[in-house]
Coordinates of C-alpha atoms in Angstrom, one line a residue:
M210 CA 93.0 140.9 86.2
L211 CA 94.6 139.5 89.3
T212 CA 96.0 141.9 91.8
G213 CA 97.8 141.2 95.1
N214 CA 98.5 143.3 98.1
G215 CA 101.6 144.1 100.2
A216 CA 102.1 140.5 101.3
A217 CA 103.8 137.7 99.4
N218 CA 100.9 136.6 97.1
T219 CA 100.4 133.6 94.8
L220 CA 98.4 134.5 91.7
T221 CA 97.2 131.8 89.3
G222 CA 95.5 132.8 86.0
L223 CA 94.4 129.5 84.5
A224 CA 93.0 130.0 80.9
G225 CA 92.6 133.3 79.1
A226 CA 94.7 136.4 78.5
D227 CA 95.4 137.3 82.2
F228 CA 96.9 140.4 83.8
L229 CA 98.7 139.6 87.0
D230 CA 100.1 142.1 89.4
G231 CA 101.2 140.8 92.8
G232 CA 101.9 144.3 94.2
A233 CA 104.5 144.8 96.9
G234 CA 106.1 141.7 98.2
A235 CA 107.7 138.6 96.8
D236 CA 104.9 137.2 94.6
T237 CA 104.5 134.0 92.7
M238 CA 102.5 134.4 89.5
A239 CA 101.4 131.8 86.9
G240 CA 99.2 132.9 84.1
G241 CA 98.5 129.5 82.6
L242 CA 97.1 129.3 79.1
G243 CA 96.7 132.5 76.9
D244 CA 98.6 135.6 76.3
D245 CA 99.4 136.7 79.8
T246 CA 100.9 140.0 81.2
Y247 CA 102.9 140.2 84.4
V248 CA 103.9 143.1 86.5
V249 CA 107.2 142.7 88.3
D250 CA 108.5 145.1 90.9
S251 CA 110.5 143.0 93.3
T252 CA 113.6 140.8 92.9
G253 CA 111.6 138.1 94.8
D254 CA 108.8 138.0 92.2
V255 CA 108.6 134.7 90.3
V256 CA 106.8 134.3 87.0
S257 CA 106.0 130.8 85.8
E258 CA 104.7 129.8 82.4
S259 CA 105.4 126.1 82.8
G260 CA 103.0 124.2 80.6
G261 CA 101.5 127.5 79.4
D262 CA 101.2 128.8 75.9
G263 CA 100.5 132.0 74.1
T264 CA 102.7 135.1 73.9
D265 CA 103.4 136.4 77.4
T266 CA 104.9 139.8 78.5
V267 CA 106.6 140.9 81.6
L268 CA 106.4 144.6 82.6
S269 CA 109.3 145.2 84.9
S270 CA 110.5 148.1 87.0
I271 CA 113.6 146.2 88.0
A272 CA 116.4 144.4 86.0
Y273 CA 114.9 141.2 84.7
T274 CA 115.7 138.0 82.8
L275 CA 113.0 136.1 81.0
A276 CA 112.4 132.5 82.3
T277 CA 111.6 129.7 80.0
G278 CA 108.1 130.0 78.4
L279 CA 108.1 133.8 78.5
E280 CA 108.5 135.7 75.3
N281 CA 108.6 139.5 75.9
V282 CA 109.9 141.9 78.5
T283 CA 109.3 145.7 78.8
L284 CA 111.2 147.9 81.3
T285 CA 109.1 150.5 83.0
G286 CA 109.9 153.7 84.8
N287 CA 113.1 155.8 84.1
A288 CA 115.8 153.9 85.9
A289 CA 118.9 152.6 84.2
L290 CA 117.9 148.9 84.0
N291 CA 118.9 145.7 82.2
A292 CA 116.6 143.2 80.4
T293 CA 117.6 139.8 79.1
G294 CA 115.7 137.4 76.9
N295 CA 116.0 133.6 76.7
A296 CA 116.5 130.9 74.0
V297 CA 113.4 131.8 71.9
A298 CA 112.6 134.8 69.8
N299 CA 112.0 137.7 72.3
I300 CA 110.8 141.3 72.2
V301 CA 113.0 143.2 74.7
T302 CA 112.0 146.9 75.2
G303 CA 113.8 149.4 77.3
N304 CA 112.5 152.6 79.1
D305 CA 113.8 156.1 79.0
G306 CA 116.9 155.3 81.1
D307 CA 120.2 153.9 80.0
N308 CA 119.4 150.3 79.4
S309 CA 121.4 147.2 78.5
L310 CA 119.2 144.9 76.4
A311 CA 120.3 141.3 75.5
G312 CA 118.4 138.9 73.3
L313 CA 120.5 135.7 73.8
A314 CA 119.4 133.0 71.3
G315 CA 116.6 133.4 68.8
D316 CA 115.7 136.0 66.3
D317 CA 115.0 138.8 68.7
R318 CA 113.7 142.4 68.5
L319 CA 115.4 144.9 70.8
T320 CA 114.1 148.5 71.2
G321 CA 115.9 150.9 73.4
G322 CA 113.6 153.9 73.8
G323 CA 115.2 156.9 75.3
G324 CA 118.7 157.0 76.9
N325 CA 122.1 155.7 75.9
D326 CA 121.4 152.1 75.4
R327 CA 123.4 148.9 74.8
L328 CA 121.7 146.4 72.5
D329 CA 123.0 142.8 71.9
G330 CA 120.7 140.5 70.1
G331 CA 122.9 137.5 70.7
T332 CA 122.8 134.6 68.3
G333 CA 120.1 134.7 65.6
A334 CA 119.1 137.4 63.1
D335 CA 118.1 140.2 65.4
A336 CA 116.4 143.6 64.8
M337 CA 117.7 146.3 67.0
A338 CA 116.5 149.9 67.3
G339 CA 118.2 152.1 70.0
G340 CA 115.9 155.1 69.7
L341 CA 117.1 158.4 71.2
G342 CA 120.5 158.8 72.8
N343 CA 124.0 157.5 72.0
D344 CA 123.4 153.8 71.5
T345 CA 125.8 150.9 71.2
Y346 CA 125.0 147.8 69.2
T347 CA 126.6 144.4 69.1
V348 CA 126.3 142.5 65.8
D349 CA 127.4 138.9 65.3
N350 CA 125.1 137.7 62.5
V351 CA 124.9 138.8 58.9
G352 CA 121.2 138.9 59.4
D353 CA 121.3 141.4 62.2
A354 CA 119.7 144.8 61.4
V355 CA 120.4 148.1 63.2
D356 CA 117.7 150.8 62.8
E357 CA 118.2 154.4 64.0
T358 CA 115.2 155.8 62.1
G359 CA 114.0 158.8 64.1
G360 CA 116.9 158.4 66.5
D361 CA 119.6 160.9 67.3
G362 CA 122.9 160.9 69.1
V363 CA 126.2 159.3 68.1
D364 CA 125.7 155.6 67.7
L365 CA 128.2 152.8 67.5
V366 CA 128.1 149.3 66.0
N367 CA 130.6 146.6 67.3
S368 CA 130.5 143.9 64.7
S369 CA 132.3 140.5 64.4
V370 CA 131.0 140.1 60.8
S371 CA 131.1 142.2 57.7
F372 CA 128.6 145.0 58.1
A373 CA 127.3 148.1 56.4
L374 CA 125.8 151.1 58.4
A375 CA 122.2 152.0 57.7
A376 CA 121.2 155.7 57.6
G377 CA 121.3 157.4 61.0
V378 CA 124.1 155.2 62.4
D379 CA 127.4 156.9 62.8
N380 CA 130.3 154.6 63.7
L381 CA 131.4 151.0 63.2
T382 CA 134.1 149.0 64.9
L383 CA 135.1 145.5 63.7
T384 CA 135.8 143.0 66.5
G385 CA 137.7 139.7 66.6
S386 CA 140.5 138.8 64.2
A387 CA 138.6 137.6 61.1
A388 CA 139.2 139.3 57.7
I389 CA 135.9 141.2 57.5
N390 CA 134.8 144.5 56.0
A391 CA 133.1 147.7 57.2
T392 CA 131.1 150.1 55.0
G393 CA 129.7 153.5 56.1
N394 CA 126.8 155.6 54.8
A395 CA 126.3 159.2 53.6
D396 CA 127.1 160.6 57.1
A397 CA 130.5 161.3 58.6
N398 CA 131.5 157.9 59.9
V399 CA 134.3 156.5 62.1
L400 CA 135.2 153.0 60.8
T401 CA 137.7 151.0 62.8
G402 CA 139.2 147.7 61.8
N403 CA 140.3 144.7 63.9
A404 CA 143.5 142.6 64.1
G405 CA 142.8 141.0 60.7
V406 CA 142.9 142.2 57.1
N407 CA 140.0 144.6 56.6
R408 CA 138.4 146.6 53.9
L409 CA 137.0 149.9 55.2
T410 CA 134.8 152.0 52.8
G411 CA 133.6 155.4 54.0
L412 CA 131.3 156.3 51.0
D413 CA 130.1 159.9 51.3
G414 CA 130.7 162.2 54.3
A415 CA 133.9 163.3 56.1
D416 CA 134.9 159.9 57.3
T417 CA 137.6 158.7 59.7
L418 CA 139.0 155.2 58.8
R419 CA 141.3 153.3 61.1
G420 CA 142.7 150.0 59.9
L421 CA 144.7 148.9 63.1
A422 CA 146.6 145.7 62.4
G423 CA 146.8 143.8 59.2
N424 CA 147.4 144.8 55.5
D425 CA 144.2 146.8 55.2
Q426 CA 142.4 148.6 52.3
L427 CA 140.8 151.9 53.1
F428 CA 138.6 153.8 50.7
G429 CA 137.3 157.2 51.9
G430 CA 134.9 158.0 49.1
G431 CA 133.4 161.5 48.9
G432 CA 134.2 164.1 51.6
A433 CA 137.3 165.2 53.5
D434 CA 138.4 161.9 54.9
D435 CA 141.1 160.9 57.5
L436 CA 142.7 157.5 56.7
D437 CA 145.1 155.6 58.9
G438 CA 145.8 152.0 58.0
G439 CA 147.7 151.3 61.3
T440 CA 150.4 148.7 61.3
G441 CA 150.8 146.6 58.2
A442 CA 151.3 147.5 54.5
D443 CA 148.1 149.3 53.8
S444 CA 146.5 150.7 50.7
L445 CA 144.8 154.0 51.2
S446 CA 142.5 155.9 48.8
G447 CA 140.7 159.0 49.9
G448 CA 138.7 159.7 46.8
T449 CA 137.3 163.2 46.3
G450 CA 137.8 165.9 49.0
D451 CA 140.7 167.2 51.1
D452 CA 142.0 163.9 52.5
I453 CA 144.5 163.3 55.3
Y454 CA 146.6 160.1 55.3
T455 CA 148.7 158.6 58.1
V456 CA 151.7 156.5 56.9
D457 CA 153.8 154.4 59.3
N458 CA 155.1 151.6 57.0
V459 CA 157.3 151.8 53.9
G460 CA 154.8 149.4 52.3
D461 CA 151.9 151.8 52.7
V462 CA 150.5 153.1 49.4
V463 CA 148.5 156.4 49.0
D464 CA 146.3 156.5 45.9
E465 CA 144.6 159.8 44.8
T466 CA 143.9 158.6 41.2
D467 CA 140.8 160.4 40.0
G468 CA 140.6 162.2 43.4
D469 CA 140.6 166.0 43.9
G470 CA 141.1 168.4 46.7
V471 CA 144.2 169.3 48.6
D472 CA 145.5 166.1 50.3
L473 CA 148.0 165.7 53.1
V474 CA 150.2 162.7 54.1
K475 CA 151.6 162.5 57.6
S476 CA 154.4 160.0 57.6
S477 CA 156.8 158.7 60.2
V478 CA 158.8 156.9 57.5
T479 CA 160.6 158.0 54.4
F480 CA 157.9 158.7 51.8
T481 CA 157.4 159.9 48.2
L482 CA 154.2 161.5 47.1
A483 CA 152.3 159.8 44.3
A484 CA 150.6 161.9 41.6
G485 CA 147.5 163.7 42.9
V486 CA 148.7 164.2 46.5
E487 CA 149.8 167.7 47.3
N488 CA 151.4 167.9 50.8
L489 CA 153.6 165.8 53.1
T490 CA 154.5 166.3 56.7
L491 CA 157.1 164.1 58.5
T492 CA 156.2 163.0 62.0
G493 CA 157.9 161.3 64.9
S494 CA 161.5 161.7 66.1
G495 CA 163.4 159.7 63.4
S496 CA 165.2 161.2 60.4
P497 CA 163.0 160.2 57.5
S498 CA 163.0 161.9 54.1
A499 CA 160.2 163.5 52.1
T500 CA 160.0 163.7 48.3
G501 CA 157.3 165.5 46.3
N502 CA 156.0 165.0 42.8
A503 CA 155.4 167.2 39.7
A504 CA 152.8 169.4 41.4
A505 CA 153.2 172.3 43.8
N506 CA 153.9 170.5 47.1
I507 CA 154.3 171.6 50.7
L508 CA 156.9 169.4 52.4
T509 CA 157.5 169.8 56.2
G510 CA 160.1 168.1 58.3
N511 CA 160.0 167.0 61.9
G512 CA 162.3 167.7 64.8
A513 CA 165.2 165.7 63.4
A514 CA 167.6 166.1 60.4
N515 CA 165.5 165.6 57.3
T516 CA 166.0 165.6 53.5
L517 CA 163.2 167.3 51.7
T518 CA 163.1 167.1 47.9
G519 CA 160.4 169.1 45.9
L520 CA 161.1 167.9 42.3
D521 CA 159.0 169.8 39.8
G522 CA 156.4 172.4 40.7
D523 CA 156.4 175.6 42.8
D524 CA 157.2 173.8 46.1
T525 CA 157.4 175.0 49.7
L526 CA 159.9 173.2 51.9
I527 CA 160.0 173.7 55.6
G528 CA 162.7 172.0 57.6
L529 CA 161.7 173.0 61.2
S530 CA 164.4 172.0 63.7
G531 CA 167.4 169.8 62.9
N532 CA 170.2 170.2 60.3
D533 CA 168.1 169.7 57.2
R534 CA 168.8 169.4 53.4
L535 CA 166.3 171.1 51.2
N536 CA 166.2 170.5 47.5
G537 CA 163.6 172.5 45.6
G538 CA 164.1 171.1 42.1
A539 CA 162.5 172.9 39.2
G540 CA 159.9 175.7 39.8
A541 CA 159.7 178.8 41.9
D542 CA 160.4 177.2 45.3
I543 CA 160.2 178.5 48.9
L544 CA 162.9 177.0 51.2
N545 CA 163.0 177.5 55.0
G546 CA 165.2 175.1 56.9
G547 CA 164.0 176.3 60.3
T548 CA 166.4 176.1 63.2
G549 CA 169.6 174.2 62.7
S550 CA 172.4 174.5 60.1
D551 CA 170.6 173.8 56.9
I552 CA 171.7 173.3 53.3
M553 CA 169.2 174.7 50.8
T554 CA 169.3 174.2 47.0
G555 CA 166.5 175.8 45.1
G556 CA 167.3 174.5 41.6
D557 CA 165.9 176.1 38.5
G558 CA 163.3 178.9 38.9
D559 CA 162.9 182.0 41.0
D560 CA 163.5 180.7 44.5
L561 CA 163.0 182.3 47.9
Y562 CA 165.2 181.3 50.9
S563 CA 164.9 182.0 54.6
V564 CA 168.1 182.1 56.6
D565 CA 168.2 182.3 60.4
T566 CA 171.5 180.8 61.5
T567 CA 175.1 181.4 60.5
G568 CA 175.4 177.7 59.5
D569 CA 172.7 177.9 56.8
I570 CA 174.0 177.4 53.3
V571 CA 172.2 178.6 50.1
D572 CA 173.4 176.9 47.0
E573 CA 172.3 178.2 43.5
T574 CA 175.3 176.8 41.7
A575 CA 174.4 176.0 38.1
S576 CA 170.8 177.2 38.6
D577 CA 168.9 179.9 37.0
G578 CA 166.2 182.4 37.8
I579 CA 166.1 185.4 40.1
D580 CA 166.6 184.1 43.6
T581 CA 166.1 185.9 46.9
V582 CA 167.4 185.3 50.4
T583 CA 165.5 186.8 53.4
S584 CA 167.9 186.7 56.4
S585 CA 167.5 187.6 60.1
I586 CA 171.3 187.5 60.5
T587 CA 174.3 189.1 58.8
Y588 CA 174.6 187.4 55.5
T589 CA 176.7 187.4 52.3
L590 CA 175.1 186.2 49.0
G591 CA 176.7 183.3 47.3
T592 CA 177.2 182.8 43.6
G593 CA 174.0 182.6 41.6
V594 CA 171.8 184.4 44.2
E595 CA 170.6 187.8 43.1
R596 CA 168.7 189.4 46.0
L597 CA 169.0 189.8 49.8
T598 CA 166.5 191.2 52.2
L599 CA 167.3 191.6 55.9
T600 CA 164.4 190.8 58.3
G601 CA 163.7 191.3 62.0
T602 CA 164.8 194.3 64.1
G603 CA 168.5 193.5 64.8
E604 CA 171.4 195.4 63.3
S605 CA 172.3 192.8 60.7
R606 CA 174.3 193.5 57.6
G607 CA 173.9 192.1 54.1
G608 CA 176.8 191.4 51.7
A609 CA 174.9 192.2 48.6
M610 CA 176.7 194.5 46.1
P611 CA 175.4 198.0 45.4
P612 CA 173.1 198.3 42.4
T613 CA 174.5 199.0 38.9
T614 CA 172.8 199.6 35.6
S615 CA 173.0 195.8 35.1
S616 CA 171.1 195.1 38.4
P617 CA 168.2 197.6 38.6
A618 CA 166.1 195.2 40.6
M619 CA 168.1 195.7 43.8
T620 CA 166.1 197.7 46.4
V621 CA 167.3 200.9 48.0
R622 CA 166.9 199.4 51.6
T623 CA 168.9 196.3 50.8
C624 CA 171.7 198.3 49.2
C625 CA 172.0 200.7 52.1
R626 CA 172.3 197.8 54.5
A627 CA 174.9 196.2 52.3
L628 CA 177.3 199.2 52.5
P629 CA 179.6 200.0 55.5
A630 CA 177.9 201.6 58.5
T631 CA 179.9 204.9 57.9
T632 CA 178.4 205.4 54.4
S633 CA 175.7 208.1 54.2
C634 CA 172.5 206.5 53.1
P635 CA 171.0 209.7 51.7
A636 CA 174.0 210.1 49.4
V637 CA 173.7 206.4 48.3
R638 CA 170.0 207.0 47.6
A639 CA 170.8 210.0 45.4
R640 CA 173.4 208.0 43.5
I641 CA 170.9 205.1 43.0
R642 CA 168.3 207.5 41.6
S643 CA 170.8 209.1 39.3
T644 CA 172.0 205.7 38.1
A645 CA 168.5 204.4 37.6
A646 CA 167.6 207.6 35.6
R647 CA 170.6 207.0 33.3
A648 CA 169.6 203.3 32.9
T649 CA 166.2 204.2 31.6
T650 CA 167.4 206.8 28.9

């Protein structure tokens, strides 16, 4: 063991496995032959292994880069420091601070310890373990391995090659522009593509898949996944679970074949739901259209004028703002145009309409079923609509006809509101009860 003092010392180890610590001051240390260990605590310290051999280690309490002939570096203390290897296979070990560890060339082993570390093995097949904390890894070789066994935190891999996350690693982002792939694990992963054509596979867990540019393929696997292919004509398949899709290109395809759950598409372009997808919400400020399928769908418009078409199934159509056209199709549909002057056609089935402006139109021409309008304004039923219920607290009037023996389903409250204001409601109630009694005998 060679130990200096507070001055600028020169320590020479010659042969053997030497331990050299120059102490305070700018020291020059040369271990010579053998497996030597150096203690570095000053930016002026110089470690020389010219002509030496063995496996040498630097213990550094400052940021440090290995010179030629040195193999390993370990950061000491708790400060946020950087350590950099050289052209050979290095072992680079961090401390409990937030470290940046770089291997450069060679098949390196990087270990982060505690803290939120950044690990980049450089060229070569590198083994990286971040340990505790939220660690970030750079992968550029198919032989690179990322190990978070026993680690915690939310970890990220930035990869320029196809890569699959090992257990314990959370997120993966593809870099560059090559057509490469990203695969998750059993956890809830965030997989992000690059500018090329990517295949993102989430496997199990509630995954978030982002394709960015390119005509990407996204597969959610098990779990409630969130899939957004980004720009390009993307193919999106959520698999099992309640999946959410973002569509922004008329060439985007959503596939829920063999999937289950209640799935939602958010689309800024005109879109038609494929079989197995339940709900569709229009986004943005344009005027796209939404079309359902044979199942019971929920179709929701945006702030513009939209056309919503439910087709078969007991659909719910919500126009929001704008002058919308709502077509329920077959089934017992719920139609609410929202604000704006809306045209609503329920089609066959027992449909329920919500009216809130004088410009709203309910069309049940050539349709069947027992249809109901709920209105917050004065309203007169059109042909083919059977029931009217006034809502809210205003003094609105409904134009429904008083009940007869052929329309026993009309409620007392609705009928009273349908009559002129001078009519005595108690008298009407008595008449209704009398008529209803005769209808049942």
